[in-house]
JSON list of C-alpha atoms in Angstrom, two decimals:
[
{"chain": "P", "resi": 658, "resn": "MET", "atom": "CA", "xyz": [-0.08, -0.31, 0.17]},
{"chain": "P", "resi": 659, "resn": "ASN", "atom": "CA", "xyz": [1.31, 3.27, -1.09]},
{"chain": "P", "resi": 660, "resn": "GLU", "atom": "CA", "xyz": [0.96, 6.02, 1.05]},
{"chain": "P", "resi": 661, "resn": "PRO", "atom": "CA", "xyz": [1.94, 9.64, 0.92]},
{"chain": "P", "resi": 662, "resn": "SER", "atom": "CA", "xyz": [4.22, 11.22, 3.93]},
{"chain": "P", "resi": 663, "resn": "GLY", "atom": "CA", "xyz": [1.76, 14.24, 4.40]},
{"chain": "P", "resi": 664, "resn": "ARG", "atom": "CA", "xyz": [4.32, 16.71, 3.68]},
{"chain": "P", "resi": 665, "resn": "THR", "atom": "CA", "xyz": [3.39, 19.76, 1.81]},
{"chain": "P", "resi": 666, "resn": "ALA", "atom": "CA", "xyz": [4.99, 20.33, -1.83]},
{"chain": "P", "resi": 667, "resn": "GLY", "atom": "CA", "xyz": [7.69, 22.85, -2.31]},
{"chain": "P", "resi": 668, "resn": "PRO", "atom": "CA", "xyz": [11.25, 23.14, -3.29]},
{"chain": "P", "resi": 669, "resn": "ARG", "atom": "CA", "xyz": [12.69, 19.75, -3.32]},
{"chain": "P", "resi": 670, "resn": "GLN", "atom": "CA", "xyz": [15.00, 19.18, -0.12]},
{"chain": "P", "resi": 671, "resn": "PRO", "atom": "CA", "xyz": [17.55, 17.06, 0.66]},
{"chain": "P", "resi": 672, "resn": "ALA", "atom": "CA", "xyz": [17.04, 14.50, 3.75]},
{"chain": "P", "resi": 673, "resn": "ILE", "atom": "CA", "xyz": [20.79, 15.47, 4.52]},
{"chain": "P", "resi": 674, "resn": "ARG", "atom": "CA", "xyz": [23.95, 17.42, 2.62]},
{"chain": "P", "resi": 675, "resn": "VAL", "atom": "CA", "xyz": [27.43, 16.77, 3.56]},
{"chain": "P", "resi": 676, "resn": "VAL", "atom": "CA", "xyz": [30.80, 18.09, 2.07]},
{"chain": "P", "resi": 677, "resn": "LEU", "atom": "CA", "xyz": [33.12, 15.14, 1.29]},
{"chain": "P", "resi": 678, "resn": "MET", "atom": "CA", "xyz": [36.62, 15.10, 2.86]},
{"chain": "P", "resi": 679, "resn": "PRO", "atom": "CA", "xyz": [39.95, 13.92, 2.46]},
{"chain": "P", "resi": 680, "resn": "LYS", "atom": "CA", "xyz": [39.46, 11.36, 4.71]},
{"chain": "P", "resi": 681, "resn": "ASP", "atom": "CA", "xyz": [36.52, 9.69, 2.77]},
{"chain": "P", "resi": 682, "resn": "THR", "atom": "CA", "xyz": [38.52, 8.55, -0.44]},
{"chain": "P", "resi": 683, "resn": "ASN", "atom": "CA", "xyz": [39.33, 5.29, -1.61]},
{"chain": "P", "resi": 684, "resn": "ALA", "atom": "CA", "xyz": [43.11, 4.34, -3.30]},
{"chain": "P", "resi": 685, "resn": "LEU", "atom": "CA", "xyz": [41.94, 6.05, -6.56]},
{"chain": "P", "resi": 686, "resn": "GLY", "atom": "CA", "xyz": [41.05, 9.70, -4.81]},
{"chain": "P", "resi": 687, "resn": "THR", "atom": "CA", "xyz": [37.74, 9.55, -5.41]},
{"chain": "P", "resi": 688, "resn": "ILE", "atom": "CA", "xyz": [35.23, 9.15, -2.37]},
{"chain": "P", "resi": 689, "resn": "PHE", "atom": "CA", "xyz": [35.16, 5.69, -1.14]},
{"chain": "P", "resi": 690, "resn": "GLY", "atom": "CA", "xyz": [31.54, 3.60, -2.46]},
{"chain": "P", "resi": 691, "resn": "GLY", "atom": "CA", "xyz": [30.81, 2.78, 1.46]},
{"chain": "P", "resi": 692, "resn": "ILE", "atom": "CA", "xyz": [30.90, 6.26, 2.33]},
{"chain": "P", "resi": 693, "resn": "ILE", "atom": "CA", "xyz": [28.23, 7.01, -0.15]},
{"chain": "P", "resi": 694, "resn": "LEU", "atom": "CA", "xyz": [26.30, 4.03, 0.83]},
{"chain": "P", "resi": 695, "resn": "SER", "atom": "CA", "xyz": [26.26, 4.98, 4.72]},
{"chain": "P", "resi": 696, "resn": "TYR", "atom": "CA", "xyz": [24.79, 8.41, 3.94]},
{"chain": "P", "resi": 697, "resn": "ILE", "atom": "CA", "xyz": [22.30, 6.78, 1.61]},
{"chain": "P", "resi": 698, "resn": "ASP", "atom": "CA", "xyz": [21.00, 4.46, 4.78]},
{"chain": "P", "resi": 699, "resn": "GLN", "atom": "CA", "xyz": [20.96, 7.60, 7.01]},
{"chain": "P", "resi": 700, "resn": "ALA", "atom": "CA", "xyz": [19.10, 9.61, 4.42]},
{"chain": "P", "resi": 701, "resn": "GLY", "atom": "CA", "xyz": [16.57, 6.70, 4.04]},
{"chain": "P", "resi": 702, "resn": "ALA", "atom": "CA", "xyz": [16.24, 6.39, 7.62]},
{"chain": "P", "resi": 703, "resn": "VAL", "atom": "CA", "xyz": [15.25, 10.18, 8.03]},
{"chain": "P", "resi": 704, "resn": "GLU", "atom": "CA", "xyz": [12.50, 9.53, 5.34]},
{"chain": "P", "resi": 705, "resn": "ALA", "atom": "CA", "xyz": [11.34, 6.18, 6.64]},
{"chain": "P", "resi": 706, "resn": "HIS", "atom": "CA", "xyz": [10.84, 7.70, 10.51]},
{"chain": "P", "resi": 707, "resn": "HIS", "atom": "CA", "xyz": [8.29, 10.30, 8.41]},
{"chain": "P", "resi": 708, "resn": "HIS", "atom": "CA", "xyz": [6.04, 6.69, 8.68]},
{"chain": "P", "resi": 709, "resn": "VAL", "atom": "CA", "xyz": [7.57, 5.68, 11.79]},
{"chain": "P", "resi": 710, "resn": "PRO", "atom": "CA", "xyz": [8.01, 8.62, 14.18]},
{"chain": "P", "resi": 711, "resn": "LEU", "atom": "CA", "xyz": [10.68, 8.32, 16.96]},
{"chain": "P", "resi": 712, "resn": "PRO", "atom": "CA", "xyz": [11.43, 6.85, 19.26]},
{"chain": "P", "resi": 713, "resn": "GLY", "atom": "CA", "xyz": [10.08, 3.94, 17.00]},
{"chain": "P", "resi": 714, "resn": "ARG", "atom": "CA", "xyz": [12.84, 1.74, 15.97]},
{"chain": "P", "resi": 715, "resn": "LEU", "atom": "CA", "xyz": [13.76, 1.17, 12.22]},
{"chain": "P", "resi": 716, "resn": "VAL", "atom": "CA", "xyz": [16.49, -1.39, 10.86]},
{"chain": "P", "resi": 717, "resn": "THR", "atom": "CA", "xyz": [17.99, -1.57, 7.55]},
{"chain": "P", "resi": 718, "resn": "VAL", "atom": "CA", "xyz": [17.28, -4.73, 5.82]},
{"chain": "P", "resi": 719, "resn": "ALA", "atom": "CA", "xyz": [18.19, -4.31, 2.22]},
{"chain": "P", "resi": 720, "resn": "MET", "atom": "CA", "xyz": [19.88, -1.89, 0.08]},
{"chain": "P", "resi": 721, "resn": "ARG", "atom": "CA", "xyz": [18.50, -3.06, -3.67]},
{"chain": "P", "resi": 722, "resn": "GLU", "atom": "CA", "xyz": [19.37, -1.62, -6.96]},
{"chain": "P", "resi": 723, "resn": "VAL", "atom": "CA", "xyz": [22.63, 0.61, -5.87]},
{"chain": "P", "resi": 724, "resn": "VAL", "atom": "CA", "xyz": [23.88, 1.94, -9.00]},
{"chain": "P", "resi": 725, "resn": "PHE", "atom": "CA", "xyz": [27.03, 4.32, -9.01]},
{"chain": "P", "resi": 726, "resn": "HIS", "atom": "CA", "xyz": [26.89, 6.54, -11.92]},
{"chain": "P", "resi": 727, "resn": "SER", "atom": "CA", "xyz": [29.68, 8.82, -11.56]},
{"chain": "P", "resi": 728, "resn": "PRO", "atom": "CA", "xyz": [32.40, 9.30, -9.09]},
{"chain": "P", "resi": 729, "resn": "VAL", "atom": "CA", "xyz": [32.27, 11.88, -6.08]},
{"chain": "P", "resi": 730, "resn": "PHE", "atom": "CA", "xyz": [35.38, 13.94, -5.17]},
{"chain": "P", "resi": 731, "resn": "VAL", "atom": "CA", "xyz": [36.81, 15.90, -2.07]},
{"chain": "P", "resi": 732, "resn": "GLY", "atom": "CA", "xyz": [35.10, 19.10, -1.78]},
{"chain": "P", "resi": 733, "resn": "ASP", "atom": "CA", "xyz": [31.78, 17.96, -3.61]},
{"chain": "P", "resi": 734, "resn": "LEU", "atom": "CA", "xyz": [28.76, 18.95, -2.01]},
{"chain": "P", "resi": 735, "resn": "VAL", "atom": "CA", "xyz": [26.58, 15.94, -1.88]},
{"chain": "P", "resi": 736, "resn": "SER", "atom": "CA", "xyz": [22.60, 15.61, -1.34]},
{"chain": "P", "resi": 737, "resn": "PHE", "atom": "CA", "xyz": [21.05, 12.81, -0.56]},
{"chain": "P", "resi": 738, "resn": "PHE", "atom": "CA", "xyz": [17.08, 13.18, -1.86]},
{"chain": "P", "resi": 739, "resn": "THR", "atom": "CA", "xyz": [14.35, 10.73, -0.63]},
{"chain": "P", "resi": 740, "resn": "GLU", "atom": "CA", "xyz": [11.48, 9.63, -1.69]},
{"chain": "P", "resi": 741, "resn": "THR", "atom": "CA", "xyz": [8.82, 6.89, 0.06]},
{"chain": "P", "resi": 742, "resn": "LEU", "atom": "CA", "xyz": [8.25, 4.50, -2.78]},
{"chain": "P", "resi": 743, "resn": "ARG", "atom": "CA", "xyz": [6.04, 1.77, -0.40]},
{"chain": "P", "resi": 744, "resn": "VAL", "atom": "CA", "xyz": [4.87, 1.38, 3.11]},
{"chain": "P", "resi": 745, "resn": "GLY", "atom": "CA", "xyz": [3.91, -2.06, 3.65]},
{"chain": "P", "resi": 746, "resn": "ARG", "atom": "CA", "xyz": [2.62, -3.85, 6.87]},
{"chain": "P", "resi": 747, "resn": "THR", "atom": "CA", "xyz": [6.13, -3.76, 8.92]},
{"chain": "P", "resi": 748, "resn": "SER", "atom": "CA", "xyz": [8.43, -2.34, 6.20]},
{"chain": "P", "resi": 749, "resn": "VAL", "atom": "CA", "xyz": [8.75, 1.01, 4.11]},
{"chain": "P", "resi": 750, "resn": "THR", "atom": "CA", "xyz": [11.08, 1.08, 0.87]},
{"chain": "P", "resi": 751, "resn": "ILE", "atom": "CA", "xyz": [12.60, 4.62, 0.21]},
{"chain": "P", "resi": 752, "resn": "LYS", "atom": "CA", "xyz": [14.37, 5.62, -2.87]},
{"chain": "P", "resi": 753, "resn": "VAL", "atom": "CA", "xyz": [17.43, 7.87, -2.61]},
{"chain": "P", "resi": 754, "resn": "THR", "atom": "CA", "xyz": [18.99, 10.05, -5.12]},
{"chain": "P", "resi": 755, "resn": "VAL", "atom": "CA", "xyz": [22.45, 11.17, -5.08]},
{"chain": "P", "resi": 756, "resn": "GLU", "atom": "CA", "xyz": [23.57, 14.31, -6.30]},
{"chain": "P", "resi": 757, "resn": "ALA", "atom": "CA", "xyz": [26.79, 16.39, -6.12]},
{"chain": "P", "resi": 758, "resn": "GLU", "atom": "CA", "xyz": [27.40, 19.88, -6.71]},
{"chain": "P", "resi": 759, "resn": "ARG", "atom": "CA", "xyz": [31.46, 20.07, -8.10]},
{"chain": "P", "resi": 760, "resn": "SER", "atom": "CA", "xyz": [33.33, 22.10, -5.88]},
{"chain": "P", "resi": 761, "resn": "THR", "atom": "CA", "xyz": [35.13, 23.05, -9.33]},
{"chain": "P", "resi": 762, "resn": "GLY", "atom": "CA", "xyz": [31.65, 25.04, -9.90]},
{"chain": "P", "resi": 763, "resn": "SER", "atom": "CA", "xyz": [31.13, 22.77, -12.99]},
{"chain": "P", "resi": 764, "resn": "GLY", "atom": "CA", "xyz": [27.41, 22.45, -11.92]},
{"chain": "P", "resi": 765, "resn": "ARG", "atom": "CA", "xyz": [25.19, 19.25, -10.62]},
{"chain": "P", "resi": 766, "resn": "VAL", "atom": "CA", "xyz": [25.55, 15.54, -11.43]},
{"chain": "P", "resi": 767, "resn": "LYS", "atom": "CA", "xyz": [23.78, 13.07, -10.14]},
{"chain": "P", "resi": 768, "resn": "VAL", "atom": "CA", "xyz": [26.08, 10.28, -8.68]},
{"chain": "P", "resi": 769, "resn": "THR", "atom": "CA", "xyz": [23.78, 7.57, -7.03]},
{"chain": "P", "resi": 770, "resn": "GLU", "atom": "CA", "xyz": [20.85, 6.32, -6.35]},
{"chain": "P", "resi": 771, "resn": "ALA", "atom": "CA", "xyz": [19.42, 3.01, -4.49]},
{"chain": "P", "resi": 772, "resn": "GLU", "atom": "CA", "xyz": [16.28, 1.58, -2.80]},
{"chain": "P", "resi": 773, "resn": "VAL", "atom": "CA", "xyz": [16.55, 0.98, 0.61]},
{"chain": "P", "resi": 774, "resn": "VAL", "atom": "CA", "xyz": [14.11, -1.25, 2.69]},
{"chain": "P", "resi": 775, "resn": "TYR", "atom": "CA", "xyz": [13.67, -0.69, 6.46]},
{"chain": "P", "resi": 776, "resn": "VAL", "atom": "CA", "xyz": [11.58, -2.76, 9.00]},
{"chain": "P", "resi": 777, "resn": "HIS", "atom": "CA", "xyz": [9.76, -1.53, 12.21]},
{"chain": "P", "resi": 778, "resn": "VAL", "atom": "CA", "xyz": [10.97, -3.29, 15.04]},
{"chain": "P", "resi": 779, "resn": "ASP", "atom": "CA", "xyz": [10.33, -3.85, 18.72]},
{"chain": "P", "resi": 780, "resn": "ARG", "atom": "CA", "xyz": [12.81, -3.70, 21.47]},
{"chain": "P", "resi": 781, "resn": "ASN", "atom": "CA", "xyz": [13.63, -7.30, 21.07]},
{"chain": "P", "resi": 782, "resn": "ASN", "atom": "CA", "xyz": [14.13, -6.52, 17.52]},
{"chain": "P", "resi": 783, "resn": "GLN", "atom": "CA", "xyz": [11.21, -8.26, 16.25]},
{"chain": "P", "resi": 784, "resn": "PRO", "atom": "CA", "xyz": [9.07, -6.93, 13.36]},
{"chain": "P", "resi": 785, "resn": "VAL", "atom": "CA", "xyz": [6.04, -4.90, 14.42]},
{"chain": "P", "resi": 786, "resn": "PRO", "atom": "CA", "xyz": [3.29, -3.35, 12.22]},
{"chain": "P", "resi": 787, "resn": "ILE", "atom": "CA", "xyz": [3.95, 0.47, 11.14]},
{"chain": "P", "resi": 788, "resn": "PRO", "atom": "CA", "xyz": [1.05, 2.49, 12.70]},
{"chain": "P", "resi": 789, "resn": "PRO", "atom": "CA", "xyz": [-1.50, 3.91, 10.37]},
{"chain": "P", "resi": 790, "resn": "ALA", "atom": "CA", "xyz": [-0.55, 7.42, 9.44]},
{"chain": "P", "resi": 791, "resn": "PRO", "atom": "CA", "xyz": [-3.02, 9.71, 11.48]},
{"chain": "P", "resi": 792, "resn": "HIS", "atom": "CA", "xyz": [-4.05, 11.90, 7.94]},
{"chain": "P", "resi": 793, "resn": "SER", "atom": "CA", "xyz": [-4.70, 8.38, 6.07]},
{"chain": "P", "resi": 794, "resn": "PRO", "atom": "CA", "xyz": [-8.20, 8.10, 4.94]},
{"chain": "P", "resi": 795, "resn": "ASN", "atom": "CA", "xyz": [-10.20, 4.76, 6.40]},
{"chain": "P", "resi": 796, "resn": "PRO", "atom": "CA", "xyz": [-9.69, 2.14, 3.34]},
{"chain": "P", "resi": 797, "resn": "LEU", "atom": "CA", "xyz": [-13.27, 0.74, 3.89]},
{"chain": "P", "resi": 798, "resn": "SER", "atom": "CA", "xyz": [-14.92, 4.23, 3.23]},
{"chain": "P", "resi": 799, "resn": "PRO", "atom": "CA", "xyz": [-16.15, 4.60, -0.21]},
{"chain": "P", "resi": 800, "resn": "GLY", "atom": "CA", "xyz": [-14.63, 7.95, -0.62]},
{"chain": "P", "resi": 801, "resn": "PRO", "atom": "CA", "xyz": [-15.98, 11.06, -2.13]},
{"chain": "P", "resi": 802, "resn": "PRO", "atom": "CA", "xyz": [-18.63, 10.33, -5.11]},
{"chain": "P", "resi": 803, "resn": "PRO", "atom": "CA", "xyz": [-16.91, 10.46, -8.35]},
{"chain": "P", "resi": 804, "resn": "ALA", "atom": "CA", "xyz": [-17.23, 13.87, -10.40]},
{"chain": "P", "resi": 805, "resn": "LEU", "atom": "CA", "xyz": [-19.90, 14.27, -13.06]},
{"chain": "P", "resi": 806, "resn": "PRO", "atom": "CA", "xyz": [-18.38, 15.54, -16.38]},
{"chain": "P", "resi": 807, "resn": "GLY", "atom": "CA", "xyz": [-18.14, 18.93, -16.88]},
{"chain": "P", "resi": 808, "resn": "ARG", "atom": "CA", "xyz": [-18.53, 19.51, -13.49]},
{"chain": "P", "resi": 809, "resn": "GLU", "atom": "CA", "xyz": [-14.91, 19.76, -12.03]},
{"chain": "P", "resi": 810, "resn": "GLY", "atom": "CA", "xyz": [-14.37, 22.04, -9.60]},
{"chain": "P", "resi": 811, "resn": "ALA", "atom": "CA", "xyz": [-18.16, 22.97, -9.19]}
]
């Protein structure tokens, strides 16, 4: 069952934004992929917590379709944008898109994207249902009647 997060529309804002430093580099001098994966996990958790408010516990169970499109360099300002793809009974799937603003001023580039699955757990790390969102309509109610042709907005 897909559910919107209930946040208002507006300019796209990242879940997190970081500047990558020399300590984050691999042997080739670019940012180590594991650093990017760690930030993807954190950004996805920020989005997932819109569905499981703190102090609710979420654990990462899968990272799917991680694609590294372009390298990240020291000094790049890296933004992690998130979108809820699916809210299930105990899990939530988040898409994370990573963009880098080059420190050279050459623009913004999509560098990585991934899907991350989180499961809501109790203190014993057992899966528990995600509470229904307070703004969610009753799935059993018939909803508003369909609009008549030519009467949209009336």
